[in-house]
PDB file of C-alpha atoms and ligand atoms in Angstrom:
ATOM      1  CA  MET A 323     146.698 105.420 109.914  1.00 52.00           C
ATOM      2  CA  LEU A 324     143.641 107.341 111.111  1.00 58.00           C
ATOM      3  CA  THR A 325     140.730 105.243 112.325  1.00 79.00           C
ATOM      4  CA  GLN A 326     137.282 106.299 113.431  1.00 94.00           C
ATOM      5  CA  GLY A 327     135.671 105.165 116.656  1.00 98.00           C
ATOM      6  CA  PRO A 328     133.263 106.056 119.463  1.00 98.00           C
ATOM      7  CA  ILE A 329     133.970 108.629 122.157  1.00 98.00           C
ATOM      8  CA  GLY A 330     134.997 106.800 125.351  1.00 98.00           C
ATOM      9  CA  ILE A 331     133.429 107.779 128.676  1.00 98.00           C
ATOM     10  CA  PHE A 332     135.115 106.343 131.755  1.00 98.00           C
ATOM     11  CA  ASP A 333     134.305 106.143 135.438  1.00 97.00           C
ATOM     12  CA  SER A 334     135.264 103.910 138.342  1.00 96.00           C
ATOM     13  CA  GLY A 335     131.639 102.770 138.403  1.00 94.00           C
ATOM     14  CA  TYR A 336     128.208 104.220 137.753  1.00 93.00           C
ATOM     15  CA  GLY A 337     128.948 107.905 138.361  1.00 93.00           C
ATOM     16  CA  GLY A 338     130.105 108.731 134.837  1.00 97.00           C
ATOM     17  CA  LEU A 339     126.638 107.821 133.599  1.00 96.00           C
ATOM     18  CA  THR A 340     125.382 111.113 135.056  1.00 94.00           C
ATOM     19  CA  ILE A 341     127.852 112.829 132.717  1.00 97.00           C
ATOM     20  CA  LEU A 342     127.143 110.540 129.743  1.00 97.00           C
ATOM     21  CA  LYS A 343     123.421 111.268 130.063  1.00 97.00           C
ATOM     22  CA  GLU A 344     123.991 115.005 129.586  1.00 97.00           C
ATOM     23  CA  ILE A 345     126.563 114.467 126.826  1.00 98.00           C
ATOM     24  CA  VAL A 346     124.172 112.246 124.847  1.00 98.00           C
ATOM     25  CA  ALA A 347     121.366 114.801 125.335  1.00 98.00           C
ATOM     26  CA  LYS A 348     123.570 117.582 123.934  1.00 98.00           C
ATOM     27  CA  LEU A 349     125.514 115.610 121.306  1.00 98.00           C
ATOM     28  CA  PRO A 350     123.291 112.664 120.277  1.00 98.00           C
ATOM     29  CA  GLN A 351     124.916 112.331 116.860  1.00 98.00           C
ATOM     30  CA  TYR A 352     128.110 110.681 118.147  1.00 98.00           C
ATOM     31  CA  ASP A 353     128.777 107.066 119.147  1.00 98.00           C
ATOM     32  CA  TYR A 354     129.766 106.500 122.782  1.00 98.00           C
ATOM     33  CA  LEU A 355     131.425 103.664 124.659  1.00 98.00           C
ATOM     34  CA  TYR A 356     130.939 103.719 128.424  1.00 98.00           C
ATOM     35  CA  LEU A 357     133.173 101.754 130.769  1.00 98.00           C
ATOM     36  CA  GLY A 358     132.529 101.418 134.500  1.00 98.00           C
ATOM     37  CA  ASP A 359     135.384  99.778 136.394  1.00 97.00           C
ATOM     38  CA  ASN A 360     132.860  98.564 138.982  1.00 95.00           C
ATOM     39  CA  ALA A 361     134.994  95.568 139.969  1.00 96.00           C
ATOM     40  CA  ARG A 362     137.658  97.940 141.340  1.00 96.00           C
ATOM     41  CA  ALA A 363     135.404 100.790 142.549  1.00 94.00           C
ATOM     42  CA  PRO A 364     135.536 102.920 144.559  1.00 94.00           C
ATOM     43  CA  TYR A 365     138.703 104.718 143.485  1.00 95.00           C
ATOM     44  CA  GLY A 366     138.137 107.613 145.909  1.00 94.00           C
ATOM     45  CA  ASN A 367     140.267 106.437 148.809  1.00 92.00           C
ATOM     46  CA  ARG A 368     142.928 104.615 146.805  1.00 96.00           C
ATOM     47  CA  SER A 369     146.508 105.855 146.442  1.00 96.00           C
ATOM     48  CA  TYR A 370     147.725 108.056 143.607  1.00 96.00           C
ATOM     49  CA  GLU A 371     149.647 105.088 142.115  1.00 97.00           C
ATOM     50  CA  THR A 372     146.653 102.751 142.188  1.00 98.00           C
ATOM     51  CA  VAL A 373     144.236 105.267 140.635  1.00 97.00           C
ATOM     52  CA  TYR A 374     146.794 106.109 137.945  1.00 98.00           C
ATOM     53  CA  HIS A 375     147.503 102.440 137.244  1.00 97.00           C
ATOM     54  CA  TYR A 376     143.797 101.446 136.983  1.00 98.00           C
ATOM     55  CA  THR A 377     142.909 104.509 134.900  1.00 98.00           C
ATOM     56  CA  LEU A 378     145.773 103.966 132.463  1.00 98.00           C
ATOM     57  CA  GLU A 379     144.745 100.332 131.952  1.00 98.00           C
ATOM     58  CA  CYS A 380     141.197 101.462 131.184  1.00 98.00           C
ATOM     59  CA  VAL A 381     142.385 104.203 128.803  1.00 98.00           C
ATOM     60  CA  GLN A 382     144.437 101.571 126.938  1.00 97.00           C
ATOM     61  CA  TRP A 383     141.295  99.408 126.744  1.00 98.00           C
ATOM     62  CA  PHE A 384     139.376 102.320 125.163  1.00 98.00           C
ATOM     63  CA  PHE A 385     142.156 102.909 122.654  1.00 97.00           C
ATOM     64  CA  ALA A 386     142.181  99.198 121.747  1.00 96.00           C
ATOM     65  CA  LYS A 387     138.440  99.578 121.056  1.00 97.00           C
ATOM     66  CA  GLY A 388     139.254 102.391 118.607  1.00 96.00           C
ATOM     67  CA  CYS A 389     138.186 105.428 120.654  1.00 98.00           C
ATOM     68  CA  PRO A 390     139.905 108.589 119.392  1.00 97.00           C
ATOM     69  CA  LEU A 391     138.902 110.542 122.515  1.00 98.00           C
ATOM     70  CA  VAL A 392     138.357 109.395 126.110  1.00 98.00           C
ATOM     71  CA  ILE A 393     136.648 111.511 128.774  1.00 98.00           C
ATOM     72  CA  LEU A 394     137.555 110.612 132.348  1.00 98.00           C
ATOM     73  CA  ALA A 395     134.054 111.239 133.728  1.00 98.00           C
ATOM     74  CA  CYS A 396     135.474 110.709 137.197  1.00 98.00           C
ATOM     75  CA  ASN A 397     136.904 113.478 139.346  1.00 98.00           C
ATOM     76  CA  THR A 398     139.193 111.123 141.227  1.00 97.00           C
ATOM     77  CA  ALA A 399     140.777 109.792 138.026  1.00 98.00           C
ATOM     78  CA  SER A 400     140.903 113.337 136.606  1.00 98.00           C
ATOM     79  CA  ALA A 401     142.645 114.567 139.766  1.00 97.00           C
ATOM     80  CA  LYS A 402     145.108 111.715 140.190  1.00 96.00           C
ATOM     81  CA  ALA A 403     145.780 110.208 136.771  1.00 97.00           C
ATOM     82  CA  LEU A 404     144.906 112.609 133.941  1.00 98.00           C
ATOM     83  CA  ARG A 405     147.983 114.819 133.947  1.00 97.00           C
ATOM     84  CA  THR A 406     150.437 111.907 134.042  1.00 97.00           C
ATOM     85  CA  ILE A 407     148.575 110.095 131.276  1.00 97.00           C
ATOM     86  CA  GLN A 408     148.471 113.244 129.119  1.00 97.00           C
ATOM     87  CA  GLN A 409     152.103 114.169 129.680  1.00 95.00           C
ATOM     88  CA  ASN A 410     153.914 110.840 130.064  1.00 95.00           C
ATOM     89  CA  ASP A 411     151.838 108.097 128.477  1.00 96.00           C
ATOM     90  CA  LEU A 412     149.913 109.597 125.563  1.00 95.00           C
ATOM     91  CA  PRO A 413     152.908 110.833 123.541  1.00 91.00           C
ATOM     92  CA  GLY A 414     154.317 107.290 123.418  1.00 90.00           C
ATOM     93  CA  MET A 415     150.942 105.656 122.698  1.00 89.00           C
ATOM     94  CA  ASP A 416     149.202 107.399 119.811  1.00 83.00           C
ATOM     95  CA  GLY A 417     149.620 111.029 118.817  1.00 83.00           C
ATOM     96  CA  ASN A 418     146.110 111.126 117.315  1.00 89.00           C
ATOM     97  CA  LYS A 419     144.282 110.209 120.516  1.00 95.00           C
ATOM     98  CA  ARG A 420     143.233 112.449 123.393  1.00 97.00           C
ATOM     99  CA  VAL A 421     142.204 112.032 127.032  1.00 98.00           C
ATOM    100  CA  LEU A 422     140.254 114.781 128.821  1.00 98.00           C
ATOM    101  CA  GLY A 423     138.924 115.131 132.366  1.00 98.00           C
ATOM    102  CA  VAL A 424     136.072 116.835 134.198  1.00 98.00           C
ATOM    103  CA  ILE A 425     137.924 119.154 136.580  1.00 98.00           C
ATOM    104  CA  ARG A 426     139.230 121.687 134.085  1.00 98.00           C
ATOM    105  CA  PRO A 427     135.860 122.331 132.357  1.00 98.00           C
ATOM    106  CA  THR A 428     134.212 122.706 135.772  1.00 98.00           C
ATOM    107  CA  THR A 429     136.771 125.083 137.242  1.00 98.00           C
ATOM    108  CA  GLU A 430     136.663 127.244 134.100  1.00 98.00           C
ATOM    109  CA  VAL A 431     133.044 128.209 134.820  1.00 98.00           C
ATOM    110  CA  ILE A 432     132.292 127.549 138.498  1.00 98.00           C
ATOM    111  CA  GLY A 433     133.263 131.059 139.624  1.00 97.00           C
ATOM    112  CA  GLY A 434     130.397 132.456 137.559  1.00 97.00           C
ATOM    113  CA  PHE A 435     127.859 130.676 139.766  1.00 97.00           C
ATOM    114  CA  SER A 436     128.801 132.415 143.024  1.00 98.00           C
ATOM    115  CA  GLU A 437     127.938 135.932 144.161  1.00 98.00           C
ATOM    116  CA  SER A 438     129.489 135.659 147.624  1.00 98.00           C
ATOM    117  CA  LYS A 439     132.708 134.235 146.093  1.00 98.00           C
ATOM    118  CA  HIS A 440     132.663 131.428 148.632  1.00 98.00           C
ATOM    119  CA  ILE A 441     132.297 128.012 147.007  1.00 98.00           C
ATOM    120  CA  GLY A 442     131.947 124.618 148.676  1.00 98.00           C
ATOM    121  CA  ILE A 443     133.340 121.468 147.069  1.00 98.00           C
ATOM    122  CA  LEU A 444     132.047 117.991 147.936  1.00 98.00           C
ATOM    123  CA  GLY A 445     134.291 115.216 146.617  1.00 98.00           C
ATOM    124  CA  THR A 446     136.084 111.963 147.328  1.00 96.00           C
ATOM    125  CA  VAL A 447     139.087 111.846 149.666  1.00 96.00           C
ATOM    126  CA  GLY A 448     141.344 111.574 146.605  1.00 95.00           C
ATOM    127  CA  THR A 449     139.861 114.598 144.859  1.00 96.00           C
ATOM    128  CA  VAL A 450     139.919 116.745 147.996  1.00 97.00           C
ATOM    129  CA  GLN A 451     143.456 115.749 149.028  1.00 96.00           C
ATOM    130  CA  SER A 452     144.785 116.392 145.518  1.00 96.00           C
ATOM    131  CA  GLN A 453     143.809 120.076 145.968  1.00 98.00           C
ATOM    132  CA  SER A 454     142.995 120.071 142.237  1.00 97.00           C
ATOM    133  CA  TYR A 455     139.886 122.218 142.660  1.00 98.00           C
ATOM    134  CA  VAL A 456     141.625 124.726 144.914  1.00 98.00           C
ATOM    135  CA  ILE A 457     144.559 125.062 142.484  1.00 98.00           C
ATOM    136  CA  GLU A 458     142.494 125.195 139.283  1.00 98.00           C
ATOM    137  CA  ILE A 459     139.813 127.575 140.595  1.00 98.00           C
ATOM    138  CA  ALA A 460     142.576 129.952 141.769  1.00 98.00           C
ATOM    139  CA  LYS A 461     143.861 130.106 138.172  1.00 97.00           C
ATOM    140  CA  PHE A 462     140.516 131.128 136.669  1.00 98.00           C
ATOM    141  CA  PHE A 463     138.935 132.964 139.627  1.00 98.00           C
ATOM    142  CA  PRO A 464     141.652 134.251 141.989  1.00 98.00           C
ATOM    143  CA  ASP A 465     139.080 136.081 144.135  1.00 98.00           C
ATOM    144  CA  ILE A 466     137.082 132.925 144.959  1.00 98.00           C
ATOM    145  CA  GLN A 467     137.517 131.180 148.295  1.00 98.00           C
ATOM    146  CA  VAL A 468     137.184 127.399 148.148  1.00 98.00           C
ATOM    147  CA  PHE A 469     136.058 125.170 151.031  1.00 98.00           C
ATOM    148  CA  GLN A 470     136.247 121.400 150.684  1.00 98.00           C
ATOM    149  CA  GLU A 471     134.690 118.400 152.394  1.00 98.00           C
ATOM    150  CA  ALA A 472     135.651 114.799 151.628  1.00 98.00           C
ATOM    151  CA  CYS A 473     132.725 112.362 151.738  1.00 98.00           C
ATOM    152  CA  PRO A 474     134.349 108.903 151.778  1.00 96.00           C
ATOM    153  CA  MET A 475     131.096 106.967 152.323  1.00 96.00           C
ATOM    154  CA  TRP A 476     129.016 108.555 149.583  1.00 97.00           C
ATOM    155  CA  VAL A 477     130.372 106.571 146.606  1.00 94.00           C
ATOM    156  CA  PRO A 478     130.093 103.230 148.474  1.00 93.00           C
ATOM    157  CA  LEU A 479     126.468 104.132 149.324  1.00 94.00           C
ATOM    158  CA  VAL A 480     125.726 104.731 145.646  1.00 91.00           C
ATOM    159  CA  GLU A 481     127.695 101.708 144.357  1.00 84.00           C
ATOM    160  CA  ASN A 482     125.844  99.516 146.867  1.00 88.00           C
ATOM    161  CA  HIS A 483     122.416 100.852 145.856  1.00 87.00           C
ATOM    162  CA  GLU A 484     121.880 102.527 149.242  1.00 92.00           C
ATOM    163  CA  HIS A 485     121.592 106.109 148.008  1.00 91.00           C
ATOM    164  CA  SER A 486     117.870 106.364 148.803  1.00 90.00           C
ATOM    165  CA  SER A 487     118.005 104.420 152.068  1.00 93.00           C
ATOM    166  CA  LYS A 488     117.567 105.806 155.581  1.00 93.00           C
ATOM    167  CA  GLY A 489     121.171 104.869 156.312  1.00 93.00           C
ATOM    168  CA  ALA A 490     122.408 107.338 153.718  1.00 96.00           C
ATOM    169  CA  ASP A 491     120.905 110.237 155.691  1.00 97.00           C
ATOM    170  CA  TYR A 492     123.516 109.967 158.427  1.00 97.00           C
ATOM    171  CA  PHE A 493     126.479 110.377 156.093  1.00 97.00           C
ATOM    172  CA  VAL A 494     124.864 113.020 153.894  1.00 98.00           C
ATOM    173  CA  LYS A 495     123.948 115.169 156.902  1.00 98.00           C
ATOM    174  CA  LYS A 496     127.384 114.710 158.481  1.00 98.00           C
ATOM    175  CA  HIS A 497     129.280 115.986 155.433  1.00 98.00           C
ATOM    176  CA  ILE A 498     126.880 118.780 154.502  1.00 98.00           C
ATOM    177  CA  GLN A 499     127.284 120.075 158.056  1.00 98.00           C
ATOM    178  CA  GLY A 500     131.063 119.552 157.833  1.00 98.00           C
ATOM    179  CA  LEU A 501     131.189 121.741 154.727  1.00 98.00           C
ATOM    180  CA  MET A 502     128.774 124.451 155.781  1.00 98.00           C
ATOM    181  CA  LYS A 503     130.435 125.038 159.147  1.00 98.00           C
ATOM    182  CA  GLN A 504     133.635 126.063 157.321  1.00 98.00           C
ATOM    183  CA  SER A 505     132.067 129.333 156.133  1.00 98.00           C
ATOM    184  CA  ASP A 506     128.662 130.957 156.495  1.00 97.00           C
ATOM    185  CA  LYS A 507     129.232 132.797 153.215  1.00 98.00           C
ATOM    186  CA  ILE A 508     129.125 129.728 150.968  1.00 98.00           C
ATOM    187  CA  ASP A 509     126.385 130.329 148.386  1.00 98.00           C
ATOM    188  CA  THR A 510     127.334 127.623 145.840  1.00 98.00           C
ATOM    189  CA  VAL A 511     128.116 123.951 146.395  1.00 98.00           C
ATOM    190  CA  LEU A 512     129.683 121.834 143.659  1.00 98.00           C
ATOM    191  CA  LEU A 513     129.096 118.086 143.480  1.00 98.00           C
ATOM    192  CA  ALA A 514     132.697 117.311 142.492  1.00 98.00           C
ATOM    193  CA  CYS A 515     132.091 113.590 142.161  1.00 97.00           C
ATOM    194  CA  THR A 516     130.031 112.166 139.340  1.00 95.00           C
ATOM    195  CA  HIS A 517     128.306 109.724 141.692  1.00 94.00           C
ATOM    196  CA  TYR A 518     126.827 112.445 143.889  1.00 96.00           C
ATOM    197  CA  PRO A 519     123.907 113.553 141.661  1.00 95.00           C
ATOM    198  CA  LEU A 520     122.284 110.264 142.724  1.00 93.00           C
ATOM    199  CA  LEU A 521     122.235 111.611 146.298  1.00 96.00           C
ATOM    200  CA  ILE A 522     120.873 114.995 145.259  1.00 96.00           C
ATOM    201  CA  ASN A 523     117.492 114.660 147.005  1.00 95.00           C
ATOM    202  CA  LYS A 524     119.135 113.876 150.328  1.00 97.00           C
ATOM    203  CA  ILE A 525     121.791 116.557 149.834  1.00 98.00           C
ATOM    204  CA  ARG A 526     119.046 119.120 149.173  1.00 97.00           C
ATOM    205  CA  GLU A 527     117.292 118.036 152.355  1.00 96.00           C
ATOM    206  CA  TYR A 528     120.269 118.938 154.546  1.00 97.00           C
ATOM    207  CA  LEU A 529     121.565 121.961 152.614  1.00 97.00           C
ATOM    208  CA  PRO A 530     120.137 125.417 153.424  1.00 95.00           C
ATOM    209  CA  VAL A 531     117.503 126.233 150.773  1.00 96.00           C
ATOM    210  CA  ASP A 532     119.209 129.346 149.456  1.00 96.00           C
ATOM    211  CA  ILE A 533     122.418 127.487 148.507  1.00 97.00           C
ATOM    212  CA  GLN A 534     122.912 126.768 144.834  1.00 97.00           C
ATOM    213  CA  LEU A 535     123.821 123.157 144.031  1.00 98.00           C
ATOM    214  CA  VAL A 536     125.876 122.539 140.882  1.00 98.00           C
ATOM    215  CA  SER A 537     126.318 119.154 139.136  1.00 97.00           C
ATOM    216  CA  GLN A 538     128.887 118.670 136.394  1.00 97.00           C
ATOM    217  CA  GLY A 539     126.918 116.896 133.655  1.00 97.00           C
ATOM    218  CA  GLU A 540     125.805 119.919 131.645  1.00 97.00           C
ATOM    219  CA  ILE A 541     129.079 121.750 132.197  1.00 98.00           C
ATOM    220  CA  VAL A 542     131.107 118.823 130.822  1.00 98.00           C
ATOM    221  CA  ALA A 543     128.714 118.317 127.889  1.00 98.00           C
ATOM    222  CA  THR A 544     128.961 121.993 126.882  1.00 98.00           C
ATOM    223  CA  SER A 545     132.736 121.867 127.211  1.00 98.00           C
ATOM    224  CA  LEU A 546     132.942 118.737 125.024  1.00 98.00           C
ATOM    225  CA  GLU A 547     130.808 120.374 122.345  1.00 98.00           C
ATOM    226  CA  ASP A 548     133.150 123.340 122.372  1.00 98.00           C
ATOM    227  CA  TYR A 549     136.252 121.086 122.305  1.00 98.00           C
ATOM    228  CA  LEU A 550     134.991 119.163 119.256  1.00 98.00           C
ATOM    229  CA  LEU A 551     134.316 122.449 117.436  1.00 98.00           C
ATOM    230  CA  ARG A 552     137.829 123.673 118.192  1.00 98.00           C
ATOM    231  CA  HIS A 553     139.483 120.348 117.307  1.00 98.00           C
ATOM    232  CA  PRO A 554     138.234 119.175 113.901  1.00 97.00           C
ATOM    233  CA  GLU A 555     141.250 116.836 113.659  1.00 95.00           C
ATOM    234  CA  ILE A 556     139.819 114.850 116.616  1.00 97.00           C
ATOM    235  CA  GLU A 557     136.149 115.380 115.746  1.00 98.00           C
ATOM    236  CA  GLN A 558     136.588 113.851 112.289  1.00 97.00           C
ATOM    237  CA  ASN A 559     137.717 110.605 113.969  1.00 97.00           C
ATOM    238  CA  CYS A 560     134.518 110.320 116.048  1.00 98.00           C
ATOM    239  CA  VAL A 561     131.876 108.021 114.553  1.00 98.00           C
ATOM    240  CA  LYS A 562     128.465 109.658 114.153  1.00 98.00           C
ATOM    241  CA  ALA A 563     125.816 106.932 114.196  1.00 98.00           C
ATOM    242  CA  GLY A 564     124.189 107.745 117.562  1.00 98.00           C
ATOM    243  CA  ALA A 565     125.019 104.387 119.215  1.00 98.00           C
ATOM    244  CA  VAL A 566     125.741 104.043 122.954  1.00 98.00           C
ATOM    245  CA  ASP A 567     127.436 100.862 124.250  1.00 98.00           C
ATOM    246  CA  PHE A 568     128.030 100.014 127.880  1.00 98.00           C
ATOM    247  CA  PHE A 569     130.747  97.892 129.463  1.00 98.00           C
ATOM    248  CA  THR A 570     131.444  96.991 133.065  1.00 98.00           C
ATOM    249  CA  THR A 571     134.319  95.109 134.648  1.00 98.00           C
ATOM    250  CA  ASP A 572     131.861  93.485 137.096  1.00 97.00           C
ATOM    251  CA  SER A 573     128.461  91.763 136.827  1.00 96.00           C
ATOM    252  CA  THR A 574     126.457  92.889 133.792  1.00 98.00           C
ATOM    253  CA  GLU A 575     123.147  92.059 135.523  1.00 96.00           C
ATOM    254  CA  ASP A 576     123.924  94.390 138.434  1.00 93.00           C
ATOM    255  CA  PHE A 577     125.184  97.050 136.070  1.00 95.00           C
ATOM    256  CA  ASN A 578     122.075  96.932 133.852  1.00 96.00           C
ATOM    257  CA  GLN A 579     119.774  97.307 136.821  1.00 92.00           C
ATOM    258  CA  GLN A 580     121.673 100.124 138.478  1.00 90.00           C
ATOM    259  CA  ALA A 581     122.801 101.946 135.342  1.00 92.00           C
ATOM    260  CA  ALA A 582     119.211 102.378 134.200  1.00 92.00           C
ATOM    261  CA  VAL A 583     118.662 104.537 137.302  1.00 86.00           C
ATOM    262  CA  PHE A 584     121.719 106.709 136.597  1.00 86.00           C
ATOM    263  CA  PHE A 585     121.227 106.914 132.840  1.00 91.00           C
ATOM    264  CA  GLY A 586     117.454 107.250 132.859  1.00 87.00           C
ATOM    265  CA  ARG A 587     116.739 104.540 130.298  1.00 90.00           C
ATOM    266  CA  PRO A 588     117.273 100.764 129.912  1.00 94.00           C
ATOM    267  CA  VAL A 589     120.894  99.661 129.617  1.00 96.00           C
ATOM    268  CA  GLN A 590     122.273  96.398 128.198  1.00 97.00           C
ATOM    269  CA  SER A 591     125.915  96.095 129.167  1.00 98.00           C
ATOM    270  CA  LYS A 592     128.725  93.742 128.193  1.00 98.00           C
ATOM    271  CA  HIS A 593     131.523  92.451 130.374  1.00 98.00           C
ATOM    272  CA  ALA A 594     134.916  94.088 129.873  1.00 98.00           C
ATOM    273  CA  VAL A 595     138.179  92.333 130.623  1.00 96.00           C
ATOM    274  CA  ILE A 596     140.867  94.944 131.198  1.00 95.00           C
ATOM    275  CA  PRO A 597     144.369  93.711 130.316  1.00 90.00           C
ATOM    276  CA  GLN A 598     146.596  94.280 133.381  1.00 87.00           C
ATOM    277  CA  ASN A 599     149.880  96.069 132.834  1.00 80.00           C
TER     278      ASN A 599
HETATM  279  N1  DGL B1049     132.708 109.145 140.165  1.00 55.33           N
HETATM  280  C1  DGL B1049     133.998 109.218 140.805  1.00 55.33           C
HETATM  281  C2  DGL B1049     134.387 110.683 140.970  1.00 55.33           C
HETATM  282  O1  DGL B1049     133.832 111.532 140.272  1.00 55.33           O
HETATM  283  C3  DGL B1049     133.963 108.396 142.059  1.00 55.33           C
HETATM  284  C4  DGL B1049     135.281 107.923 142.470  1.00 55.33           C
HETATM  285  C5  DGL B1049     135.273 106.683 143.296  1.00 55.33           C
HETATM  286  O2  DGL B1049     135.213 105.609 142.719  1.00 55.33           O
HETATM  287  O3  DGL B1049     135.379 106.802 144.515  1.00 55.33           O
HETATM  288  O4  DGL B1049     135.253 111.016 141.754  1.00 55.33           O
END
């Protein structure tokens, strides 16, 4: 039986809100359900098995809430869990439901941003080690050279509300320098972690002024709009009442306070209990 429900937006914590914000701006007619797995964040330095396991549990939670479509608004989950969920888990769960990530839509267009054909990627350890960006960009833009820098402290800084503090400067500078020393031809840097837009002012401070900085929010929103146009069988299952609901696996008070910064307007969240497999 076909049921209608909100579009699910998932992240390990607050980062996916930077994607949700752009999606809601572009497609305000749909209902959305946001889940931040803050109690288990960060995912970035966890093993493949752990990220897959946590992400699958959260996807099952979204499906139990009636979501016909779930966006993994998390590069780490997209890199380490998406393919297995799509290929192994989804067919046995519900043929009418879909799970999409943020890496594919980004790599489809990122080559168009660079003139020098040298692109820098800033991401979590998990995203960088997965080589997902290197592999996917090579498919769409074989002439682009990709340079990567893992920034293991950046998500903890954001999750612990330290993204504007003096202490953040040390780690931002360290990794910007670590990326830029890999090639002096880099003209475009991608924030390949949905938490990083919160550090954008500090990143800008340490990045040479002529380097273009790309965040994923608008790219993912445009890609979702296109996907829904191409897939009316999924689109017709998405409720269109313009409601946005927020859930966190950790403290709702903390989430409300912090999420308002990421999302740009007041947030009232509910606590989510994720059934463990
Ligand atoms: N927002 C997630 C991403 O895009 C952060 C992952 C983490 O929890 O470390 O990769």
